[in-house]
XYZ file of C-alpha atoms in Angstrom:
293
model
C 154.154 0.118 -38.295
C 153.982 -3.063 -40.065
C 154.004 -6.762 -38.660
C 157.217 -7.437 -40.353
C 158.777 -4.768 -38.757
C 157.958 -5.826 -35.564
C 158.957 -9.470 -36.350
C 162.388 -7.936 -36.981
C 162.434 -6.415 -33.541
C 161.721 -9.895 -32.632
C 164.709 -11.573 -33.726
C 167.005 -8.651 -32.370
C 165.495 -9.743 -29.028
C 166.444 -13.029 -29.905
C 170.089 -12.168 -30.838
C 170.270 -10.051 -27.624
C 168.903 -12.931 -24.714
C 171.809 -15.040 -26.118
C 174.537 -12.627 -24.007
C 172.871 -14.094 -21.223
C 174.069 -17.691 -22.121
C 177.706 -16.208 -20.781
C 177.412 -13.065 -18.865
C 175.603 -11.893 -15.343
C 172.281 -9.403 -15.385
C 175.023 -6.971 -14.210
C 176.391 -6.860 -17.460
C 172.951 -6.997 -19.279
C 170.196 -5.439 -17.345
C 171.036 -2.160 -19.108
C 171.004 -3.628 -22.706
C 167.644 -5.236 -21.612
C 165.738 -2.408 -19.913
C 166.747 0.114 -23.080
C 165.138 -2.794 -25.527
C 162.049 -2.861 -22.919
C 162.023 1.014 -22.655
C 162.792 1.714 -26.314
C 159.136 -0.669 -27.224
C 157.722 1.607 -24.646
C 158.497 4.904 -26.650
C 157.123 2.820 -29.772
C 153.879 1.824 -28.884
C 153.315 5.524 -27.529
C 154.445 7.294 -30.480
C 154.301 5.616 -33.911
C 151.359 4.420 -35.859
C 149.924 0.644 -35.781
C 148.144 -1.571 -37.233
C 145.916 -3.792 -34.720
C 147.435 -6.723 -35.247
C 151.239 -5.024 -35.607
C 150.170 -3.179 -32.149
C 149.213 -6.708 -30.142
C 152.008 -8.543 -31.775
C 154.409 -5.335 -30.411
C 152.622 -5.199 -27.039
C 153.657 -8.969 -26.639
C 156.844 -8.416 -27.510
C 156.835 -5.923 -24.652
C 155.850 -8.223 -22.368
C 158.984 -10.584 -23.541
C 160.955 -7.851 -22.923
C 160.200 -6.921 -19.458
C 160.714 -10.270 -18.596
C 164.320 -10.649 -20.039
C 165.197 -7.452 -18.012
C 163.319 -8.951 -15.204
C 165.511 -12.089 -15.439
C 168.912 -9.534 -15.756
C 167.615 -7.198 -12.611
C 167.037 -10.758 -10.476
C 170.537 -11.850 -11.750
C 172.074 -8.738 -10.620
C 170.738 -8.456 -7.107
C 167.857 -6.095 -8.186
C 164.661 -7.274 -6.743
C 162.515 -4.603 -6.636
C 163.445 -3.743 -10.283
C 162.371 -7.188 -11.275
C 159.356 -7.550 -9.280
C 158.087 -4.169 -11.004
C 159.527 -5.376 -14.288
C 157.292 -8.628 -14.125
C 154.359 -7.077 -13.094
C 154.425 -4.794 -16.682
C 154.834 -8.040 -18.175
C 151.943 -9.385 -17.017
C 149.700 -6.481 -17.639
C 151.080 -6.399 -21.493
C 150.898 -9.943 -21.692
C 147.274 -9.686 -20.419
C 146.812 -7.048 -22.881
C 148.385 -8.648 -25.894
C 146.397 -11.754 -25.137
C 149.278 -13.974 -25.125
C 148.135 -16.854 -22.260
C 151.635 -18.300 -22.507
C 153.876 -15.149 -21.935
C 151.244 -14.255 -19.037
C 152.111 -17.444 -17.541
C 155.623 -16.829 -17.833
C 155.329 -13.806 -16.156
C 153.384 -15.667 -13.520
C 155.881 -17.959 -12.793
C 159.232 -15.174 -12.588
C 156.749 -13.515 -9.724
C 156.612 -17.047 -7.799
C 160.411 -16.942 -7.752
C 160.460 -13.616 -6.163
C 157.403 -14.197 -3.777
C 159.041 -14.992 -0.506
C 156.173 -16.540 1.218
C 156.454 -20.333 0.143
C 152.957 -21.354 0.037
C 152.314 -17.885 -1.823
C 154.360 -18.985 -3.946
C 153.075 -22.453 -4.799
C 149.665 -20.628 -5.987
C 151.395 -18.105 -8.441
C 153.041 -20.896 -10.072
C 150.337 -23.107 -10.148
C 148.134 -20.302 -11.533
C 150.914 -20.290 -14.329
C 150.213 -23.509 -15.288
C 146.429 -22.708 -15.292
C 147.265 -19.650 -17.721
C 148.710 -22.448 -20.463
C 145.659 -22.967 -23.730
C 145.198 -25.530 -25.573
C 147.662 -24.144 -28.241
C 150.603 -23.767 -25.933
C 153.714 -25.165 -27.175
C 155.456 -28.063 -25.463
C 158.193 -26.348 -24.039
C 156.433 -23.771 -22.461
C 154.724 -26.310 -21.076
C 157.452 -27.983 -19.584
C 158.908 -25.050 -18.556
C 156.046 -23.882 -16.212
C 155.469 -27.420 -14.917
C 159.167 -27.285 -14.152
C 158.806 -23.617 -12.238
C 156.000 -25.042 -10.547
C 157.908 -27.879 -9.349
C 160.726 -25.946 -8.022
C 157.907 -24.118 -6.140
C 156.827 -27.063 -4.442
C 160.405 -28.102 -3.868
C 160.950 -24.953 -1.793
C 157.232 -25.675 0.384
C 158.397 -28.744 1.198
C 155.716 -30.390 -0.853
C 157.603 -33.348 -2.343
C 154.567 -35.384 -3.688
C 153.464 -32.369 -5.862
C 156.839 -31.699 -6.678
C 157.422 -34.715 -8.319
C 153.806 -35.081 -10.062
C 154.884 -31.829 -11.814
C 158.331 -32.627 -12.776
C 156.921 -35.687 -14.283
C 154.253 -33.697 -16.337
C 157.011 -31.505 -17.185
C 158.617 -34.675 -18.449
C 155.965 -35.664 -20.131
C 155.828 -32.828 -22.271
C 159.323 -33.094 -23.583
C 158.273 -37.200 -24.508
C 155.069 -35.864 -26.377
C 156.685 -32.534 -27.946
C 155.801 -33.092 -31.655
C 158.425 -33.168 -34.206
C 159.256 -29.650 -35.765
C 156.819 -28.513 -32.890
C 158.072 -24.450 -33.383
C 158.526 -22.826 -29.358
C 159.300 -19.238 -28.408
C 162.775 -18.158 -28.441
C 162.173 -17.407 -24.711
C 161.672 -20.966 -24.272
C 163.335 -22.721 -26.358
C 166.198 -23.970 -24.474
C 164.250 -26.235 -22.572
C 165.430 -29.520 -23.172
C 166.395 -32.746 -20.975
C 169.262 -30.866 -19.754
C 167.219 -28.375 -17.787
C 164.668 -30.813 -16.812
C 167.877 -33.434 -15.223
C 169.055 -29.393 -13.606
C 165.622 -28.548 -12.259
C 165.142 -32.277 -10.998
C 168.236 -32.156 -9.498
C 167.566 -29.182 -7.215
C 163.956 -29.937 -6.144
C 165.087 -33.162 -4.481
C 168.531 -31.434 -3.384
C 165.811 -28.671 -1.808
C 164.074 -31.919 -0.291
C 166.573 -33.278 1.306
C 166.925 -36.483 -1.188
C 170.509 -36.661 -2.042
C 169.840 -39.826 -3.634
C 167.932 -39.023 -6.181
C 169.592 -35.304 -6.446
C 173.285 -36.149 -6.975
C 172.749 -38.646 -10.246
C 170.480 -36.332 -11.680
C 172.874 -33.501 -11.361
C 176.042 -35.559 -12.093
C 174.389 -36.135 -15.571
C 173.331 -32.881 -15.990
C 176.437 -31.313 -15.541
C 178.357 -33.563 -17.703
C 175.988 -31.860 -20.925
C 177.686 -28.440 -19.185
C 180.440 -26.450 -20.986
C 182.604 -24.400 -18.439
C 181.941 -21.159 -20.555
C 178.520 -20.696 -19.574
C 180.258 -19.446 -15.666
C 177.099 -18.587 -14.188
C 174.776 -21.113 -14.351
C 177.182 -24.348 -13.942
C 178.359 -22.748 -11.146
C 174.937 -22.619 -9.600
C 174.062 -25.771 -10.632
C 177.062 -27.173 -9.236
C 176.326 -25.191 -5.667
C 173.167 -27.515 -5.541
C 175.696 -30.284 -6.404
C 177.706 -29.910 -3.032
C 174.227 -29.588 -1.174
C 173.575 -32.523 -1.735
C 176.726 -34.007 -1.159
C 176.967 -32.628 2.614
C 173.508 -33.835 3.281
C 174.749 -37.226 2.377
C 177.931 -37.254 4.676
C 179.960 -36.679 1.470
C 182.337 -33.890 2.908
C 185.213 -34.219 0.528
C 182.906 -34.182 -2.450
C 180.961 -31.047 -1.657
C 184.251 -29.410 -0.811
C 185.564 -30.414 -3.873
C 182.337 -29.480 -5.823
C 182.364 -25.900 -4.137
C 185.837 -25.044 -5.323
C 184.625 -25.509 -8.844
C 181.627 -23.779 -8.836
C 183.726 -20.727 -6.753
C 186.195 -20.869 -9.522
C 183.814 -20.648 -12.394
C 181.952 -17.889 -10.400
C 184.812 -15.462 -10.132
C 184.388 -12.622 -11.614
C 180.550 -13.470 -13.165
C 178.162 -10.127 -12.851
C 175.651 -11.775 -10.987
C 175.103 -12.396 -7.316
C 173.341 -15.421 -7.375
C 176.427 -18.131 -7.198
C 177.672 -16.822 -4.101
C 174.446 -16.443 -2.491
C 173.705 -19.974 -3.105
C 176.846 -20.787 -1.792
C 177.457 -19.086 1.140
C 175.206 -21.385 3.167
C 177.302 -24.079 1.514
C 180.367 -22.994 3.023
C 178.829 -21.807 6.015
C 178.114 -25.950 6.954
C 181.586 -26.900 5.219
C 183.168 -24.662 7.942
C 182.031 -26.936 10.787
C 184.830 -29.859 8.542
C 187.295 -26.925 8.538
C 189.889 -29.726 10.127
C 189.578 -31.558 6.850
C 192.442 -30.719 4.617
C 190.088 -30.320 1.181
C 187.627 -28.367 3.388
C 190.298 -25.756 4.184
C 191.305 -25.023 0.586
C 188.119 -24.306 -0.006
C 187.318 -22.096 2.722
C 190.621 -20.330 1.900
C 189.710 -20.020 -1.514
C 185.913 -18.782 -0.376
C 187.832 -15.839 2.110
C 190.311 -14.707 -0.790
C-alpha cells in the first residue's frame, strides 16, 4: 500500500466528518465506526510500506476519534471512552504528538472526576511539539480551559483561554492545520469563552461573548447552536434575566427537535428544571409547555 493511497483515504475522512456539521452521532456513529473498523482490517491484512503503515496507523487514530465524538453525541459513553483509548494507543504508535493530545483531551471530557480531569487535559497540552500547528494549539488550550471551567478554577481557566487566543493572533499566514482541526477559528474560541464563564458563574462576561458568537451561527447546523444557545439561557437565569433565558430556551428546544444526539436536552433539562420555579411568568410557561410536548 502506497502513501498516496492512504492520503486518499484521508480526504474521504475529510468528506465524511463534514455530516457532522448538520446531523447527531446517532445518525453517524455507524458511518464512523465502519471507516475506523474498515482501517482496522487494512493494517492487518494488506502490505505496507513503513512510512504508508505510520501515516495509516495515524489515520486510525483520527478515526477512532471521529467515532468517539459520534458515540459521545449519541449517548454512548462507554463506546467512546473505549474508542479514545485506541486512539491514543495508535496515535502513540504512529508518533503523531498532536493527535495523541487530541485523544487526551476527548478522555478529559468523559472523565467525571473534575480535578481528574484538569490533569488529562493539561497533559494534552504537554503532548503539543514544537511543530504543532496553531490550531491544534488553540484547540487543546481551549479543552483545557473548559476543564478548568468545570473545577471551578477560574484563574487557570482564563490563562488558557487567553493562550488559546494567542494562538489564533500568532497563527502564520497559509499556516496548513489538520482537517480535524481546522474549524477552529474566533467563532469557537467567543463559544468556548462563553461557556467557561457561563460554567463560572460570570454572566457578565458569558452573555456578550455568546451573543456574538451566535450571531456568526446559521440555524442549519441544529445541534450545536442549540447547545450553545442552552449555555446562553444559563447565563441569563444566573443574572435575574428570566424572560431572556426563557426566550433563549425555546430556540435552542426548537432547533433541537428532532437532532440525533442527546446532548441539547441534557444540557437543558437543568435549564428548565430552574425556569420551572418562574412557571407564573407567561414566557416561562410556553416554554415549559413546549419542553413537556
Amino acid at each position: 500500500m502506497t502513501n498516496s493511497y492512504v492520503d486518499g483515504l484521508r480526504r474521504r475522512t475529510a468528506r465524511l466528518r463534514r455530516l457532522d456539521e448538520i446531523l447527531g452521532g446517532g445518525d453517524t456513529y455507524r458511518v464512523y465506526l465502519g471507516e475506523y473498523q474498515a482501517t482496522k482490517s487494512l493494517l492487518r491484512d494488506a502490505t505496507f510500506t513503513p512510512s504508508s503503515r505510520r501515516k495509516l496507523v495515524a489515520l486510525l487514530a483520527e478515526q477512532a476519534q471521529q467515532a468517539g465524538w459520534a458515540a459521545f453525541d449519541g449517548g454512548r459513553q462507554a463506546d467512546a471512552e473505549s474508542l479514545y483509548d485506541g486512539s491514543k494507543t495508535a496515535a502513540l504508535e504512529a508518533e503523531d504528538s498532536d493527535l495523541h493530545g487530541n485523544a487526551l483531551a476527548f478522555l478529559a471530557y468523559q472523565t467525571p472526576d473534575p480535578q481528574m480531569a484538569v490533569e488529562i487535559a493539561a497533559s494534552s497540552c504537554e503532548a503539543l511539539s514544537a511543530g504543532s500547528p496553531s490550531g491544534v494549539r488553540a484547540l487543546l488550550h481551549e479543552r483545557l480551559a473548559w476543564a478548568c471551567a468545570v473545577a471551578g478554577q477560574a484563574s487557570r481557566t482564563e490563562r488558557a483561554l487567553n493562550a488559546a487566543q494567542a494562538e489564533l493572533e500568532e497563527r502564520p499566514a497559509g499556516e496548513p492545520q489538520p482537517d480535524w482541526a481546522a474549524w477552529v477559528d474566533e467563532t469557537e474560541l467567543n463559544i468556548m469563552t462563553g461557556r467557561c464563564w457561563t460554567e463560572l458563574r460570570r454572566p457578565l462576561r458569558a452573555v456578550p461573548v455568546l451573543i456574538r458568537a451566535l450571531d456568526q451561527y446559521e440555524d442549519h447546523h441544529a445541534r450545536d447552536k442549540a447547545l450553545y444557545l442552552s449555555w446562553l439561557a444559563d447565563s441569563y437565569l444566573a443574572a435575574g434575566e428570566v424572560e431572556e433565558a426563557a426566550a433563549v430556551t425555546g430556540r435552542a428546544l426548537n432547533l433541537a427537535s428532532g437532532v440525533a444526539s442527546v446532548r441539547p436536552r441534557q444540557r437543558l433539562a437543568p435549564v428548565l428544571r430552574e425556569l420551572h420555579q418562574y412557571r407564573n411568568v407567561g414566557a416561562v410557561q410556553n416554554v415549559l409547555q413546549a419542553a413537556g410536548a
